[in-house]
Amino acid sequence: MSTDTAAPLLDVRGLEAVYDSPRGPVHALNGVSFSVKPGEVLALVGESGSGKSASALAVMGLLQRTRGRVTAGNVLFRDQDLLALPERDLRGLRGKDIALVFQNPMTTLNPTLTIGAQLREVIRHHTGKSRREAGARALELLRLVEIPDPEARLKSYPHQLSGGLRQRVMIALALSCDPSLLITDEATTALDVTTQAQVLHLLKRLSAELGTALVVITHNMGVVAGLADRVAVMYAGRIVEIGAVDEVFYAPAHPYTAGLLGAIPQMDTPRSEDLVAIKGRPPSLLDLPGGCAFADRCPLVTAQCRAQRPEPVSPDRHTAACWADPELVRKEARTRIGSEAR
Ligand code: ADP
Ligand code: MG
C-alpha cells in the first residue's frame, strides 16, 4: 500500500466511449471522472444502462472486446496512462495489479476443472510459483474468503458449489495475485439477499485487511451505505453526483440521487408502499439531449436544464452535476426519503 494516501491509485478523467451499433454510435460514457485511493472503497451506482460496466471495461482495457471504443479521456493507474499502454503490458496488469469480478461465475469458471486446479493455474501463471507452492496458496485463499472445509472444496467442480461459494471462489481467484485494485461488477446481484450481504461484508473486510482498493459496481443503492467510503452516482454515461457516502446519503445534491435514496426499501414497511420509483426512463444514448440528461424526469427542471449541460462533478469533493439550487434539492430529497429515513 502506498504511503502517500493522498495520491490516487486510479484516476479516471473525462472518459468518453461509444459502442458502434447498426443505428449509429451508442454514447455509453460521456465524460466520466472519478478517482480511487489506495485501500479505498468506491461504489459506482446507477440504473441499468447508465455506463457502469462500460466504465469498468474501459479501465481494464477490455472495451474493444465488446465492440466499444474509448473516444476521449485518460485512465491513470499509478500515474501510468492505461489507454496508451500496449495490449501486452495491459495483459500484465490485468489480473495482477487490477482484478475484475463479474456477476456470473459460471461464465468465468471453467466447468471442467476443479476449483483447486483453476486457482493453481492462475497463481502459477502470474507468479511462477511451483505446483506445491501454488497449491498451498490456493488453500490459503479459500480460507481467506471463508469457504468452509477448504481442503475438500479444492477438489470440487464449480457446479458442485452454491452461487455464494462460487462467487467467493471468484473473489479468491481475483485476489490470488494481491491486486492493489479490485473491481466487482454486480458481483452479488444474482445471489439472495442474505448471501449478497455476506459476500459484500467479506469484500469490505478483505479490502480493509489487505489494503486492496475496491470499486463496487451495483444498481442497488441499498448496499452502498454499509460498504463504501465514497459513492459515485451514474446517469446516462455521466457521474451526476460523487462524494463521501455519509455526505451523499445525508444531503444528496442531485435530484436523481434523492430519487434513488427514496427507492431504497425500508426494513419495517411493506415494499410496495415504500418504493418511490423514479418515473420515466433515461434518454436514448444514440441521441442525447443537449442539456441535462435527467431533465425529462427531474421534479426541479428549469429552462436552463434543457438548454445547458451542467458542469461535471469534481471527483475529489462532494459535488453534483446539477443546475438546481442546492437548498431545493435538499428539500426534494427530504420529501422523497421521508424524515424517519434520516
Ligand atoms: P450498466 O452496466 O450501467 O448497466 P453498460 O455500461 O453495460 O450499463 O451500458 C451502457 C450503455 O451502453 C447501455 O445503454 C447499453 O445498452 C450500451 N451497450 C452496452 N454494451 C453494448 C454493446 N456491446 N453494443 C451496443 N451497446 C451497448
Ligand atoms: Mg453492467
Short mmCIF file of C-alpha atoms and ligand atoms in Angstrom, two decimals:
data_model
loop_
_atom_site.label_atom_id
_atom_site.label_comp_id
_atom_site.label_asym_id
_atom_site.label_seq_id
_atom_site.Cartn_x
_atom_site.Cartn_y
_atom_site.Cartn_z
CA MET A 1 0.00 0.00 0.00
CA SER A 2 1.26 3.44 -0.88
CA THR A 3 2.47 5.59 1.99
CA ASP A 4 1.13 8.69 0.25
CA THR A 5 -2.54 8.04 0.89
CA ALA A 6 -3.49 11.31 -0.79
CA ALA A 7 -2.33 10.19 -4.26
CA PRO A 8 -4.96 8.29 -6.19
CA LEU A 9 -4.26 4.75 -7.28
CA LEU A 10 -6.71 5.05 -10.14
CA ASP A 11 -7.56 8.38 -11.70
CA VAL A 12 -10.17 8.39 -14.45
CA ARG A 13 -10.55 11.73 -16.23
CA GLY A 14 -13.14 12.80 -18.79
CA LEU A 15 -13.65 9.31 -20.14
CA GLU A 16 -15.85 9.11 -23.23
CA ALA A 17 -16.72 5.89 -25.02
CA VAL A 18 -19.10 4.66 -27.69
CA TYR A 19 -20.43 1.33 -28.86
CA ASP A 20 -20.89 1.10 -32.61
CA SER A 21 -24.37 -0.15 -33.39
CA PRO A 22 -26.36 -0.53 -36.62
CA ARG A 23 -28.31 2.57 -35.59
CA GLY A 24 -25.18 4.64 -35.01
CA PRO A 25 -22.82 5.24 -32.09
CA VAL A 26 -24.25 4.49 -28.64
CA HIS A 27 -22.75 7.15 -26.34
CA ALA A 28 -22.16 4.91 -23.34
CA LEU A 29 -19.68 7.17 -21.50
CA ASN A 30 -19.92 10.95 -21.76
CA GLY A 31 -17.20 12.40 -19.59
CA VAL A 32 -16.69 10.12 -16.59
CA SER A 33 -14.22 11.25 -13.93
CA PHE A 34 -13.52 9.57 -10.63
CA SER A 35 -10.54 8.53 -8.56
CA VAL A 36 -9.80 5.75 -6.10
CA LYS A 37 -7.17 5.99 -3.41
CA PRO A 38 -5.17 3.02 -2.14
CA GLY A 39 -7.34 0.88 0.14
CA GLU A 40 -10.45 2.97 -0.50
CA VAL A 41 -13.90 1.51 -1.28
CA LEU A 42 -15.78 3.38 -4.01
CA ALA A 43 -19.29 2.38 -5.02
CA LEU A 44 -20.38 3.09 -8.60
CA VAL A 45 -24.17 3.17 -8.58
CA GLY A 46 -26.82 3.72 -11.22
CA GLU A 47 -29.72 2.22 -13.11
CA SER A 48 -29.16 -0.46 -15.70
CA GLY A 49 -27.62 1.06 -18.84
CA SER A 50 -26.02 4.04 -17.07
CA GLY A 51 -22.49 3.02 -18.08
CA LYS A 52 -21.20 1.21 -15.01
CA SER A 53 -19.90 -1.86 -16.84
CA ALA A 54 -18.59 0.26 -19.71
CA SER A 55 -16.56 2.24 -17.15
CA ALA A 56 -15.09 -0.94 -15.68
CA LEU A 57 -14.31 -2.40 -19.09
CA ALA A 58 -12.70 0.85 -20.26
CA VAL A 59 -10.49 0.95 -17.16
CA MET A 60 -9.43 -2.65 -17.78
CA GLY A 61 -8.75 -2.00 -21.47
CA LEU A 62 -11.43 -4.55 -22.36
CA LEU A 63 -13.97 -2.30 -24.09
CA GLN A 64 -12.82 -3.31 -27.59
CA ARG A 65 -13.79 -6.87 -26.80
CA THR A 66 -17.41 -5.79 -26.52
CA ARG A 67 -17.20 -3.69 -29.73
CA GLY A 68 -16.83 -0.46 -27.81
CA ARG A 69 -14.10 2.15 -28.01
CA VAL A 70 -12.80 4.98 -25.88
CA THR A 71 -13.00 8.28 -27.76
CA ALA A 72 -11.61 10.68 -25.14
CA GLY A 73 -10.17 10.87 -21.64
CA ASN A 74 -7.49 9.24 -19.54
CA VAL A 75 -7.23 6.27 -17.25
CA LEU A 76 -4.25 6.78 -14.96
CA PHE A 77 -3.20 3.86 -12.80
CA ARG A 78 -0.29 4.84 -10.55
CA ASP A 79 0.33 7.74 -12.96
CA GLN A 80 0.57 5.38 -15.92
CA ASP A 81 -1.94 6.02 -18.72
CA LEU A 82 -3.56 2.65 -19.30
CA LEU A 83 -5.21 3.81 -22.53
CA ALA A 84 -1.77 4.40 -24.04
CA LEU A 85 -0.31 1.07 -22.91
CA PRO A 86 0.27 -1.65 -25.49
CA GLU A 87 -2.01 -4.68 -25.08
CA ARG A 88 0.97 -6.77 -23.91
CA ASP A 89 1.60 -4.52 -20.93
CA LEU A 90 -2.09 -4.25 -20.17
CA ARG A 91 -2.36 -8.01 -20.06
CA GLY A 92 0.43 -7.96 -17.47
CA LEU A 93 -1.56 -5.54 -15.30
CA ARG A 94 -4.92 -7.28 -15.65
CA GLY A 95 -5.46 -9.89 -13.04
CA LYS A 96 -2.22 -8.95 -11.33
CA ASP A 97 -2.48 -5.29 -10.30
CA ILE A 98 -6.12 -4.77 -11.26
CA ALA A 99 -8.61 -7.60 -10.95
CA LEU A 100 -12.22 -7.77 -12.04
CA VAL A 101 -15.06 -9.94 -10.71
CA PHE A 102 -18.19 -10.25 -12.83
CA GLN A 103 -21.75 -11.18 -11.98
CA ASN A 104 -21.88 -14.68 -13.36
CA PRO A 105 -19.13 -17.01 -12.12
CA MET A 106 -20.40 -19.84 -14.31
CA THR A 107 -19.24 -17.99 -17.42
CA THR A 108 -15.80 -17.33 -15.96
CA LEU A 109 -15.07 -20.53 -14.04
CA ASN A 110 -14.06 -23.49 -16.16
CA PRO A 111 -16.69 -26.22 -15.59
CA THR A 112 -14.23 -29.00 -16.45
CA LEU A 113 -11.56 -28.06 -13.90
CA THR A 114 -11.64 -28.35 -10.12
CA ILE A 115 -11.54 -25.18 -8.06
CA GLY A 116 -8.03 -26.10 -6.92
CA ALA A 117 -6.76 -26.63 -10.47
CA GLN A 118 -8.13 -23.25 -11.57
CA LEU A 119 -6.64 -21.43 -8.63
CA ARG A 120 -3.25 -23.10 -9.11
CA GLU A 121 -3.25 -22.29 -12.81
CA VAL A 122 -3.90 -18.59 -12.24
CA ILE A 123 -1.40 -18.40 -9.37
CA ARG A 124 1.33 -20.11 -11.39
CA HIS A 125 0.62 -18.04 -14.48
CA HIS A 126 1.07 -14.77 -12.62
CA THR A 127 3.72 -15.68 -10.05
CA GLY A 128 5.77 -18.53 -11.44
CA LYS A 129 5.31 -20.44 -8.16
CA SER A 130 5.91 -24.20 -8.10
CA ARG A 131 2.94 -26.59 -8.17
CA ARG A 132 3.32 -27.25 -4.47
CA GLU A 133 3.60 -23.56 -3.54
CA ALA A 134 0.60 -22.73 -5.73
CA GLY A 135 -1.39 -25.49 -4.01
CA ALA A 136 -0.59 -24.05 -0.59
CA ARG A 137 -1.55 -20.57 -1.77
CA ALA A 138 -4.84 -21.90 -3.21
CA LEU A 139 -5.78 -23.37 0.16
CA GLU A 140 -4.80 -20.16 1.91
CA LEU A 141 -7.02 -18.18 -0.48
CA LEU A 142 -10.07 -20.38 0.13
CA ARG A 143 -9.56 -19.85 3.87
CA LEU A 144 -9.23 -16.11 3.27
CA VAL A 145 -12.63 -15.95 1.56
CA GLU A 146 -14.14 -18.06 4.36
CA ILE A 147 -15.06 -21.12 2.34
CA PRO A 148 -15.93 -23.92 4.77
CA ASP A 149 -13.96 -27.16 4.51
CA PRO A 150 -11.44 -25.64 2.07
CA GLU A 151 -9.34 -28.82 1.59
CA ALA A 152 -12.40 -30.65 0.24
CA ARG A 153 -13.51 -27.67 -1.83
CA LEU A 154 -10.23 -27.58 -3.74
CA LYS A 155 -11.33 -30.88 -5.27
CA SER A 156 -14.85 -29.69 -6.12
CA TYR A 157 -16.03 -28.65 -9.56
CA PRO A 158 -17.82 -25.30 -9.97
CA HIS A 159 -21.28 -26.88 -10.40
CA GLN A 160 -20.90 -28.61 -7.03
CA LEU A 161 -20.84 -25.26 -5.22
CA SER A 162 -23.68 -22.90 -4.32
CA GLY A 163 -23.87 -19.49 -6.02
CA GLY A 164 -22.48 -17.78 -2.95
CA LEU A 165 -19.50 -20.16 -2.69
CA ARG A 166 -18.79 -19.81 -6.42
CA GLN A 167 -18.71 -16.04 -6.02
CA ARG A 168 -16.26 -16.49 -3.12
CA VAL A 169 -14.08 -18.63 -5.40
CA MET A 170 -14.17 -15.81 -7.97
CA ILE A 171 -13.03 -13.39 -5.30
CA ALA A 172 -10.27 -15.81 -4.27
CA LEU A 173 -9.13 -16.00 -7.90
CA ALA A 174 -9.21 -12.23 -8.20
CA LEU A 175 -7.15 -11.84 -5.02
CA SER A 176 -4.67 -14.58 -5.88
CA CYS A 177 -2.06 -12.11 -7.13
CA ASP A 178 -2.55 -9.46 -4.45
CA PRO A 179 -4.03 -6.82 -6.74
CA SER A 180 -3.96 -3.26 -5.49
CA LEU A 181 -7.34 -2.63 -7.13
CA LEU A 182 -10.33 -4.95 -7.31
CA ILE A 183 -13.37 -4.04 -9.40
CA THR A 184 -16.55 -6.04 -8.80
CA ASP A 185 -19.31 -5.60 -11.37
CA GLU A 186 -22.70 -6.62 -9.91
CA ALA A 187 -20.77 -9.48 -8.32
CA THR A 188 -23.52 -10.27 -5.84
CA THR A 189 -26.61 -9.35 -7.84
CA ALA A 190 -27.56 -12.94 -8.68
CA LEU A 191 -27.39 -14.02 -5.02
CA ASP A 192 -30.19 -13.99 -2.48
CA VAL A 193 -30.23 -11.00 -0.12
CA THR A 194 -28.56 -12.77 2.83
CA THR A 195 -25.77 -14.31 0.76
CA GLN A 196 -25.31 -10.99 -1.01
CA ALA A 197 -24.81 -9.22 2.32
CA GLN A 198 -22.32 -11.89 3.44
CA VAL A 199 -20.22 -11.62 0.28
CA LEU A 200 -20.22 -7.81 0.39
CA HIS A 201 -19.22 -7.88 4.04
CA LEU A 202 -16.40 -10.27 3.12
CA LEU A 203 -15.21 -7.91 0.37
CA LYS A 204 -15.16 -4.99 2.76
CA ARG A 205 -13.22 -6.94 5.37
CA LEU A 206 -10.69 -8.17 2.80
CA SER A 207 -10.22 -4.68 1.43
CA ALA A 208 -9.52 -3.36 4.93
CA GLU A 209 -7.20 -6.25 5.84
CA LEU A 210 -5.25 -6.47 2.60
CA GLY A 211 -5.31 -2.76 1.75
CA THR A 212 -6.92 -3.50 -1.60
CA ALA A 213 -8.78 -0.60 -3.17
CA LEU A 214 -12.27 -1.63 -4.20
CA VAL A 215 -14.64 -0.34 -6.86
CA VAL A 216 -18.02 -1.94 -6.20
CA ILE A 217 -20.42 -1.60 -9.10
CA THR A 218 -24.08 -2.03 -8.19
CA HIS A 219 -27.53 -0.86 -9.25
CA ASN A 220 -28.63 -1.28 -5.63
CA MET A 221 -28.28 1.92 -3.59
CA GLY A 222 -29.31 -0.11 -0.54
CA VAL A 223 -26.00 -1.97 -0.33
CA VAL A 224 -23.82 1.13 -0.55
CA ALA A 225 -24.24 2.56 2.96
CA GLY A 226 -22.55 -0.19 4.97
CA LEU A 227 -19.94 -0.90 2.35
CA ALA A 228 -18.33 2.08 0.66
CA ASP A 229 -16.28 5.09 1.77
CA ARG A 230 -17.37 7.11 -1.24
CA VAL A 231 -20.10 6.78 -3.84
CA ALA A 232 -20.36 7.91 -7.46
CA VAL A 233 -23.85 8.02 -8.94
CA MET A 234 -24.04 7.42 -12.70
CA TYR A 235 -26.74 8.52 -15.10
CA ALA A 236 -26.67 8.28 -18.91
CA GLY A 237 -22.92 7.78 -19.05
CA ARG A 238 -22.00 10.54 -16.62
CA ILE A 239 -21.34 10.80 -12.91
CA VAL A 240 -24.08 13.09 -11.66
CA GLU A 241 -23.01 13.07 -8.01
CA ILE A 242 -19.94 11.97 -6.10
CA GLY A 243 -18.86 12.26 -2.50
CA ALA A 244 -18.33 10.56 0.84
CA VAL A 245 -21.17 8.09 1.48
CA ASP A 246 -22.18 9.87 4.71
CA GLU A 247 -22.45 13.23 2.96
CA VAL A 248 -24.29 11.92 -0.09
CA PHE A 249 -26.79 9.95 1.99
CA TYR A 250 -27.32 12.77 4.46
CA ALA A 251 -27.59 15.57 1.91
CA PRO A 252 -27.96 14.31 -1.66
CA ALA A 253 -27.11 17.13 -4.06
CA HIS A 254 -28.68 15.69 -7.23
CA PRO A 255 -32.42 15.00 -7.64
CA TYR A 256 -31.58 11.64 -9.21
CA THR A 257 -29.64 10.58 -6.11
CA ALA A 258 -32.56 11.73 -3.98
CA GLY A 259 -34.81 9.51 -6.10
CA LEU A 260 -32.51 6.50 -5.70
CA LEU A 261 -32.35 7.01 -1.94
CA GLY A 262 -36.13 7.30 -1.84
CA ALA A 263 -36.41 3.95 -3.61
CA ILE A 264 -34.39 2.01 -1.01
CA PRO A 265 -36.91 -0.27 0.71
CA GLN A 266 -37.08 0.21 4.46
CA MET A 267 -36.93 -2.86 6.64
CA ASP A 268 -40.18 -2.36 8.54
CA THR A 269 -42.52 -1.07 5.85
CA PRO A 270 -44.17 -3.09 3.10
CA ARG A 271 -42.12 -2.93 -0.09
CA SER A 272 -44.85 -1.69 -2.37
CA GLU A 273 -45.65 1.30 -0.18
CA ASP A 274 -42.09 2.26 0.24
CA LEU A 275 -40.61 2.13 -3.23
CA VAL A 276 -40.68 5.65 -4.59
CA ALA A 277 -39.57 4.73 -8.08
CA ILE A 278 -38.31 7.49 -10.32
CA LYS A 279 -40.87 7.94 -13.07
CA GLY A 280 -39.75 7.80 -16.69
CA ARG A 281 -36.74 6.35 -18.45
CA PRO A 282 -33.23 7.51 -19.25
CA PRO A 283 -32.74 9.19 -22.65
CA SER A 284 -31.53 7.22 -25.67
CA LEU A 285 -27.74 7.11 -25.75
CA LEU A 286 -28.00 7.25 -29.56
CA ASP A 287 -29.31 10.79 -29.34
CA LEU A 288 -28.55 12.51 -26.04
CA PRO A 289 -30.26 15.81 -25.24
CA GLY A 290 -28.05 18.90 -25.31
CA GLY A 291 -28.81 19.89 -21.72
CA CYS A 292 -29.07 17.75 -18.61
CA ALA A 293 -29.82 14.10 -19.45
CA PHE A 294 -32.08 13.84 -16.36
CA ALA A 295 -34.21 16.88 -17.29
CA ASP A 296 -37.23 14.90 -18.52
CA ARG A 297 -37.51 13.03 -15.22
CA CYS A 298 -36.48 15.80 -12.86
CA PRO A 299 -39.01 17.37 -10.49
CA LEU A 300 -36.86 20.52 -10.33
CA VAL A 301 -36.31 21.01 -14.07
CA THR A 302 -35.97 24.57 -15.43
CA ALA A 303 -35.34 26.02 -18.90
CA GLN A 304 -31.63 26.21 -18.14
CA CYS A 305 -31.51 22.43 -17.55
CA ARG A 306 -32.81 21.79 -21.06
CA ALA A 307 -30.54 24.34 -22.70
CA GLN A 308 -27.23 23.79 -20.96
CA ARG A 309 -25.39 20.72 -19.76
CA PRO A 310 -24.49 21.04 -16.05
CA GLU A 311 -20.82 21.29 -15.13
CA PRO A 312 -19.32 17.86 -14.43
CA VAL A 313 -18.62 16.85 -10.82
CA SER A 314 -15.27 17.47 -9.15
CA PRO A 315 -14.15 13.94 -8.35
CA ASP A 316 -12.42 14.88 -5.09
CA ARG A 317 -15.25 16.55 -3.20
CA HIS A 318 -18.99 16.14 -2.70
CA THR A 319 -20.40 17.68 -5.87
CA ALA A 320 -23.31 17.19 -8.23
CA ALA A 321 -23.78 17.96 -11.91
CA CYS A 322 -26.99 19.94 -11.45
CA TRP A 323 -28.21 23.48 -12.03
CA ALA A 324 -30.84 23.46 -9.29
CA ASP A 325 -30.48 25.45 -6.08
CA PRO A 326 -28.91 23.01 -3.58
CA GLU A 327 -31.46 24.03 -0.95
CA LEU A 328 -34.31 22.99 -3.29
CA VAL A 329 -32.60 19.64 -3.92
CA ARG A 330 -32.29 19.04 -0.18
CA LYS A 331 -35.98 19.82 0.28
CA GLU A 332 -36.90 17.48 -2.55
CA ALA A 333 -34.71 14.77 -1.01
CA ARG A 334 -36.41 15.18 2.36
CA THR A 335 -39.87 14.68 0.89
CA ARG A 336 -38.73 11.66 -1.13
CA ILE A 337 -36.78 9.90 1.57
CA GLY A 338 -39.00 10.86 4.47
CA SER A 339 -37.86 12.11 7.86
CA GLU A 340 -37.67 8.68 9.50
CA ALA A 341 -35.02 7.55 7.00
CA ARG A 342 -32.68 10.28 8.24
P1 ADP B 1 -24.68 -0.72 -16.92
O1 ADP B 1 -23.51 -1.60 -16.62
O2 ADP B 1 -24.70 0.52 -16.09
O3 ADP B 1 -25.98 -1.43 -16.85
P2 ADP B 1 -23.43 -0.61 -19.53
O4 ADP B 1 -22.14 0.03 -19.23
O5 ADP B 1 -23.43 -2.09 -19.73
O6 ADP B 1 -24.53 -0.20 -18.43
O7 ADP B 1 -24.06 0.01 -20.84
C1 ADP B 1 -24.05 1.40 -21.12
C2 ADP B 1 -24.83 1.61 -22.40
O8 ADP B 1 -24.14 1.02 -23.49
C3 ADP B 1 -26.23 0.98 -22.38
O9 ADP B 1 -27.13 1.84 -23.00
C4 ADP B 1 -26.07 -0.28 -23.17
O10 ADP B 1 -27.25 -0.60 -23.83
C5 ADP B 1 -24.99 0.11 -24.17
N1 ADP B 1 -24.20 -1.07 -24.56
C6 ADP B 1 -23.54 -1.90 -23.73
N2 ADP B 1 -22.89 -2.87 -24.43
C7 ADP B 1 -23.16 -2.63 -25.74
C8 ADP B 1 -22.78 -3.27 -26.97
N3 ADP B 1 -21.96 -4.34 -26.98
N4 ADP B 1 -23.27 -2.74 -28.12
C9 ADP B 1 -24.06 -1.64 -28.11
N5 ADP B 1 -24.45 -1.01 -26.99
C10 ADP B 1 -24.01 -1.48 -25.83
MG MG B 2 -23.49 -3.60 -16.06
#
